[in-house]
Structures are given as C-alpha cells and as structure tokens.
XYZ file of C-alpha atoms in Angstrom:
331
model
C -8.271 -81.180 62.642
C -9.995 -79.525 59.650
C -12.651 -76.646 60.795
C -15.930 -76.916 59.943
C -15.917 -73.448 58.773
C -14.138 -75.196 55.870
C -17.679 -75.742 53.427
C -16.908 -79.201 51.651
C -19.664 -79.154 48.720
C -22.196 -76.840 50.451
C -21.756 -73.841 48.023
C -22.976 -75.771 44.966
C -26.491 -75.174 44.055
C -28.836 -77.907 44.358
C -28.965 -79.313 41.558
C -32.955 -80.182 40.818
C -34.820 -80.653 37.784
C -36.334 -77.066 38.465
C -33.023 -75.742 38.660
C -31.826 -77.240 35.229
C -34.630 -75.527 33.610
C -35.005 -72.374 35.535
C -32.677 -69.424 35.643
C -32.909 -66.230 37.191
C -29.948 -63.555 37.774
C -29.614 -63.604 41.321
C -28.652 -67.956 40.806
C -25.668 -67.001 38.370
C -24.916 -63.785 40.590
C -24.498 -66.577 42.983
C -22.378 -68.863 41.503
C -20.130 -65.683 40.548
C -19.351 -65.063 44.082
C -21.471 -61.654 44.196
C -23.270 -62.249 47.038
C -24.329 -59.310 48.179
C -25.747 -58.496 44.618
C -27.289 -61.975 44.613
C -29.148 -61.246 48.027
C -30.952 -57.895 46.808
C -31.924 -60.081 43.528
C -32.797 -63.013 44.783
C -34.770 -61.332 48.389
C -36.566 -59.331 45.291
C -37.883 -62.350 43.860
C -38.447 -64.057 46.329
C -41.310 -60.919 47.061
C -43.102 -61.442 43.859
C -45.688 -63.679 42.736
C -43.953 -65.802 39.728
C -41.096 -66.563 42.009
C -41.924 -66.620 45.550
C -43.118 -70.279 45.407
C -39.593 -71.127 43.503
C -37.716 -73.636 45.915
C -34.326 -72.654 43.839
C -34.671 -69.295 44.370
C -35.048 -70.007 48.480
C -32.116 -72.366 48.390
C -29.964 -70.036 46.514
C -30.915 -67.152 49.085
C -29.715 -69.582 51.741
C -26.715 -70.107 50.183
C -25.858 -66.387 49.763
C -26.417 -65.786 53.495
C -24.611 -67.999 54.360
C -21.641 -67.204 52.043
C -22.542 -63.656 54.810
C -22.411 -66.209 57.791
C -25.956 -64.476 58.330
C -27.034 -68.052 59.930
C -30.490 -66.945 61.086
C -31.826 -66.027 57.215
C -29.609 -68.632 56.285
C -31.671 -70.878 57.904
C -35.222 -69.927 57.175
C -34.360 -69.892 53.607
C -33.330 -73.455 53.641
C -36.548 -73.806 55.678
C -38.755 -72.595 52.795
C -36.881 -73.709 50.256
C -37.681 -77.460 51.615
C -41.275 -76.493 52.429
C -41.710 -75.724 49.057
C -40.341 -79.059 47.859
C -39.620 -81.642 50.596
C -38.397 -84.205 49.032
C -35.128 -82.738 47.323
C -32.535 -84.212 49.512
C -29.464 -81.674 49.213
C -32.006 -78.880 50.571
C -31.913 -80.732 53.604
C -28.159 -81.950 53.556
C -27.919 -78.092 53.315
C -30.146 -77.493 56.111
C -27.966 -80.130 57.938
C -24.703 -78.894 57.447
C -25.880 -75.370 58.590
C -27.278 -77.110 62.201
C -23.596 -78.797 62.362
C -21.827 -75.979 62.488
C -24.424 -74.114 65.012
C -23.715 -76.914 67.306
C -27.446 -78.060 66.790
C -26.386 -82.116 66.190
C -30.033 -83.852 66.696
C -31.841 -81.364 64.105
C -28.218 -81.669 61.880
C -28.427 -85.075 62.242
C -32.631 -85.512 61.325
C -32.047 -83.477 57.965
C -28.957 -85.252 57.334
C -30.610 -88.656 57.297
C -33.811 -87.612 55.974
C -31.044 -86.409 52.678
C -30.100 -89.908 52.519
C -33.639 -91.645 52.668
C -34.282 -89.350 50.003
C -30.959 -89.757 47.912
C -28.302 -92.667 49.531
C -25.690 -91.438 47.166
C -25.932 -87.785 48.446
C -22.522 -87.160 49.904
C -22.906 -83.741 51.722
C -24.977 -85.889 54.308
C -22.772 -88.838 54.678
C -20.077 -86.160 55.392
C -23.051 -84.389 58.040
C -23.774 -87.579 59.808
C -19.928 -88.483 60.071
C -19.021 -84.716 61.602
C -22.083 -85.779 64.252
C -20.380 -88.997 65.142
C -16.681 -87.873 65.610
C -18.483 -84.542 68.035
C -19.609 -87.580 70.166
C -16.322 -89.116 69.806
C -18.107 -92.032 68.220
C -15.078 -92.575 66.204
C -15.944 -95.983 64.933
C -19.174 -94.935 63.772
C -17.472 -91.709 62.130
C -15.463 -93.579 60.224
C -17.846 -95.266 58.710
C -19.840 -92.766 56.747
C -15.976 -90.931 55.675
C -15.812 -94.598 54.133
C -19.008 -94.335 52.342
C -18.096 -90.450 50.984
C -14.906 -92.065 49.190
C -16.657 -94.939 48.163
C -19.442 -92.815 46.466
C -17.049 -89.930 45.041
C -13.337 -91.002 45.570
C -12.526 -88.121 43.567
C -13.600 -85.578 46.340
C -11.660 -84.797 49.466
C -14.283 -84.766 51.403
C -14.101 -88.858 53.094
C -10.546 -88.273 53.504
C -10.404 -84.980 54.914
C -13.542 -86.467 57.463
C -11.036 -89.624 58.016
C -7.932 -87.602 59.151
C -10.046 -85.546 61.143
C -11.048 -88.909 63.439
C -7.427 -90.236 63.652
C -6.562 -86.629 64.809
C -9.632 -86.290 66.683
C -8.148 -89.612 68.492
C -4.778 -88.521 69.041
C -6.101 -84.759 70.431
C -7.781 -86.917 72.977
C -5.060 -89.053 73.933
C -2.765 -86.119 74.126
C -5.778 -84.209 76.364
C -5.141 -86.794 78.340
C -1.652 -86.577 78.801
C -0.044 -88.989 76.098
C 2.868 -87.531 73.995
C 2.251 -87.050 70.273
C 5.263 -89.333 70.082
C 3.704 -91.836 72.042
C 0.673 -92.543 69.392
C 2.922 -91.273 66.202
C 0.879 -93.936 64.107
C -2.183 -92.117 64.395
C -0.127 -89.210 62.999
C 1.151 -91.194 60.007
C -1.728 -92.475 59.362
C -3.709 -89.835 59.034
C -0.841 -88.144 56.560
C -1.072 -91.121 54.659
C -4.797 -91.042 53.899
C -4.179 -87.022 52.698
C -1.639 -87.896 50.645
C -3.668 -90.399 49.303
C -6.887 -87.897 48.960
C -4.551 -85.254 47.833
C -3.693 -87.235 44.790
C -6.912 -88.556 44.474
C -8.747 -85.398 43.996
C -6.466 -83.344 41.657
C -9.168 -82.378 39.360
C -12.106 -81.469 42.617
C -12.631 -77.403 43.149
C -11.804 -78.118 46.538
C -8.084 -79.745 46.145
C -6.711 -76.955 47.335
C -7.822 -77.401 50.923
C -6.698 -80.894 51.145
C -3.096 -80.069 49.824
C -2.408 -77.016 52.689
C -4.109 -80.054 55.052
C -1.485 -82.300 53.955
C 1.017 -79.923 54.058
C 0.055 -78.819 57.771
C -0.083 -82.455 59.108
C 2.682 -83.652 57.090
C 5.235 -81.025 58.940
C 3.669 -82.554 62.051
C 4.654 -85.850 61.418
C 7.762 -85.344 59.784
C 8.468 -83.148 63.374
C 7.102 -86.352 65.348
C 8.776 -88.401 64.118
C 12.392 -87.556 64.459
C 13.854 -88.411 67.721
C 13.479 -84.714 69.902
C 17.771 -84.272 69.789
C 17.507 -81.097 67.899
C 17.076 -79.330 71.316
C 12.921 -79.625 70.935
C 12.072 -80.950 74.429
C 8.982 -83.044 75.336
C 6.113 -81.420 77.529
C 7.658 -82.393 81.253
C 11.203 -82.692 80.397
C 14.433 -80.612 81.641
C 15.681 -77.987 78.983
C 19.472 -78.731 78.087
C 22.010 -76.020 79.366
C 22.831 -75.262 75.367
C 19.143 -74.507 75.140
C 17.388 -71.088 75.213
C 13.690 -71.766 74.904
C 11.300 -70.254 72.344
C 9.983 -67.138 73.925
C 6.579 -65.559 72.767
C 6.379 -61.829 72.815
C 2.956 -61.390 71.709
C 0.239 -63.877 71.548
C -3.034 -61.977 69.957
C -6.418 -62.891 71.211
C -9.081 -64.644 69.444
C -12.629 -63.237 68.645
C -15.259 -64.492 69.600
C -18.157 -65.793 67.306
C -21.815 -64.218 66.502
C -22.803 -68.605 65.903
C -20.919 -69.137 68.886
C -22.445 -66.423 71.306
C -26.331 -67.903 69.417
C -25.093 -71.418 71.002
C -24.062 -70.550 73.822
C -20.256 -72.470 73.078
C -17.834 -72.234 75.757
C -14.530 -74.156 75.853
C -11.160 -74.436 74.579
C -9.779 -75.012 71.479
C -5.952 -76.792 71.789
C -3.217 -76.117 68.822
C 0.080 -77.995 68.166
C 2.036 -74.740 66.075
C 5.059 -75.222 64.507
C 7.666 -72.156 65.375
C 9.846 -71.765 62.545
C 13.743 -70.900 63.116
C 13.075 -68.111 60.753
C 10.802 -66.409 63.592
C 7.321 -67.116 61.397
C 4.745 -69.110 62.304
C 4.615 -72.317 59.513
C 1.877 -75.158 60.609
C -0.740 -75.039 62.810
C -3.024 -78.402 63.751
C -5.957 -78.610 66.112
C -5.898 -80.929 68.394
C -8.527 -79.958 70.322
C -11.893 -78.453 68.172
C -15.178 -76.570 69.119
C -16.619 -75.342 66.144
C -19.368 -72.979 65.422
C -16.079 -71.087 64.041
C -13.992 -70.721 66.730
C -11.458 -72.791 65.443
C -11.188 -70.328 62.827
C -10.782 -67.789 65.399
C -7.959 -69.700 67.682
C -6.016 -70.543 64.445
C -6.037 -66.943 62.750
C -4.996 -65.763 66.402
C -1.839 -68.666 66.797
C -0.535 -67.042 63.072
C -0.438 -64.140 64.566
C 1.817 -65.236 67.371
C 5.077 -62.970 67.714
C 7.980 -64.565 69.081
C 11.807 -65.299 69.611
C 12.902 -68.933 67.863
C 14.774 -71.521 70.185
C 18.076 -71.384 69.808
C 20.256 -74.712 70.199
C 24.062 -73.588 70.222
C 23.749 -70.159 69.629
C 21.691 -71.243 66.405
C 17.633 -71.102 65.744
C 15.686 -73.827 65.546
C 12.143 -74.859 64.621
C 10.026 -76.493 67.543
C 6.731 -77.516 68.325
C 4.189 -75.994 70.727
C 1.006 -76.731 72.079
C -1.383 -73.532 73.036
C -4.504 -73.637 74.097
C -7.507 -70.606 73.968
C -10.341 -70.323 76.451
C -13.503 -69.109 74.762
C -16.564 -68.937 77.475
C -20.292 -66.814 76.658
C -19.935 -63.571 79.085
C-alpha cells in the first residue's frame, strides 16, 4: 500500500486568479524547493500590511511547513489562508489532505467535500475523500472517487495509485486474517495491472516516478505469488524441506516513532510483505497492513535496513518472501 506521506498534487500552489497576477519571492522560493528561505520570506510578509491579508501568501506558508512536516503552522496557515478567501476550493483540499494524514478523517473529510461543492473537478479532494473511505475499509465507496480522479485527469497517477491501494488494502485484510497471499493472487494481479496501466498512462505527470517504483514493488510481489512456492520459499504454517536452511535475520533496526503520530495519539502495527534477495539485499517491500500519520514511512525505512543471511535451497541462495510486522504504541 502506498503511504500517505507520499503528497499526490499537494505541493502545487493553488492556483487562483490572485495567484496568476500576484508574485512575491517567497511563492517562487517555494516552488524552487527552498523552503526554509521561503518560510523567513513569506512569515515576513505575512507581518506587513500590503500582504498580510494575501490568501496566496498564507497558502504558500502552509505549503512550506509542511514541505518541514511542521503540521501545527502548517495548519493555521491553511486556516487563514481560507479565512481570507473561503471559497477557493484547493485551500481546503489542502487543508483536507493535511487532516488525512493527522488521522483527523471527519474535519479531512468536511474540507474535502466542501473542495468539491466548490470545484467538482478538483482532484486532490476526490483523492481525500477516497483515502477516508478505504481507512474505514469502505472499499466500495473508495473505489469510487479513485474512479472519478482517472476519469477527471487520466493522465495523473493519482486514481490508480488510490485503486491499488484498495485491492491491497483488501488482500492485507484477508491475509490479517489468515488467508495466504496465494489464496487471493487476483487481488494481487489486479492491482499490478491497474499500475501498469497508470504507469503508462502518466508518462508525462511530475509524479510518474512514484507510480513506476509502485509498480515495480508490487509487480515483484506478484510475479513471487504467483509461481508455485517449489523454489524452497515455504508458506506461513508449512514444514521447511530438509535441503532448506531458512533465511536468518541478523539485525532488524527499529522504527521511529512520529512527532504527527505522538499529536494523534496512533498506536498499532504496521504489517510488511519484504522481498529477501539471494544477493543478501533487501529488494521490495509492500504494506499490507497501514497506519499512517507517517509511520509507514518509518516501518518501511526500518525493513530496508534489515540485515540478514539469504535462504539457501541446495547449498545455493535464494530470494523469498517475508512478512514482518512493527508495533508502534504512544508511551
């Protein structure tokens, strides 16, 4: 499952009719990735008379702090910015997106549809409200608003990257519950096919890049999956042949713990299929089981980490699949 730490189409400025005719350093400091240098501009500005009441200048600071994963001044500057003008609709699919990902779903869900009474076509809130269905496992319902992202911009990865993350969302729940991958390998394919079709799709989108290594990632899973487990890679439960030595891990690094998850109060697990290459390197990691507020981040940078010893099928290494799990609880 994609992480929501992933920002599909939040770090684009909103684009208002104020903003087409209004400039100011800090903005293109922004959009040049400075964003520390943007900050002191643009919290200078936002101090003085001619530009305090400037709703770019407050959605542009949000922006920045966010780009800081300062999430408190994130969020009052999206605040202002839609006090000063209320009825531009990616201020609040901004607003939204920032809720989603501090676990807040009912306000991330009231900005997210207020966006789309304001603007139907606005996809960053289509892509909100689906993220808020698939956390309540409302899968049907999530599925819906990825099909109304590619219908409004196929040429974004967005819907499909929102699409794969429900069929994988539906097999990490299945296999929570004690089904094989192997046993539901359709979900699997299916949600490789709709990257591969998104991947091709979106060639020319800033963001391609993130649907190709997603592709990539699941694709390895299925191809794994898929193939009947006689290359010595056992299923959960089942006896390990005598020309088998196991995968052993020698070190298995912790994850860290998040400031937005610690402000939520998140506790949980997150569950990862990883991919153990024979070359004793860590190739393809997928979530099966996701809590957000950037934890998933946190489990996945930890499982890349992993040190081990490959299995070994007649005195030769192979690769094999893994599931490991993290606990994360509020101390």
């Amino acid at each position: 499952m994609r992480t929501l730490g992933l920002i599909i189409g939040f770090g684009v400025l909103a684009a208002t009719t104020q903003a087409q005719q209004f400039k100011h350093p800090g903005i293109e400091l922004y959009r040049q990735g400075k964003f520390d240098q943007a900050i002191t501009s643009l919290e200078a500005a936002s101090k003085q008379k001619e530009f305090s009441n400037n709703s770019d200048i407050w959605n542009t600071l949000g922006l920045a702090y966010f780009a800081k994963d300062d999430i408190k001044k994130s969020r009052k500057a999206f605040e202002t910015a839609i006090k000063i003008a209320p009825n531009v609709a990616a201020f609040h699919g901004n607003l939204s997106y920032l809720y989603l990902l501090t676990q807040k779903m009912d306000d991330s869900r009231r900005e997210a549809e207020t966006a789309i009474r304001l603007d139907p076509k606005d996809t960053n809130a289509q892509f909100v409200l689906g993220r808020v269905e698939l956390s309540d496992e409302k899968f049907d319902e999530a599925d819906k608003y990825a099909a109304k992202v590619i219908e409004i911009n196929p040429a974004s990865p967005d819907g499909y990257m929102l699409r794969a993350d429900i069929l994988l969302s539906k097999l990490g729940k299945l296999v929570g519950a004690g089904w094989d991958v192997r046993d539901e390998i359709d979900l699997l394919k299916q949600a490789n096919d709709v990257l591969k079709t998104g991947a091709e799709r979106s060639r020319t989108h800033p963001n391609h890049k993130s649907i190709d290594d997603e592709s990539e990632s699941v694709g390895a899973f299925y191809t794994h999956y898929s193939k009947e487990p006689s290359d010595g890679t056992a299923i959960s439960g089942a006896a390990v042949p005598s020309n088998v030595r196991p995968l052993v891990i020698i070190r298995k690094p912790l994850p860290t713990y998040t400031d937005r998850a610690r402000a939520s109060g998140l506790s949980g697990r997150v569950r990862i299929a990883v991919l153990f290459g024979a070359d004793g390197q860590v190739r393809h990691t997928l979530i099966l089981q996701s809590l957000g507020s950037g934890l998933d981040e946190m489990a996945l940078n930890a499982a890349r980490r992993i040190e081990f010893v490959p299995q070994m099928v007649d005195g030769k290494p192979v690769s094999v699949v893994k599931t490991i799990e993290y606990s994360f609880s509020v101390y």
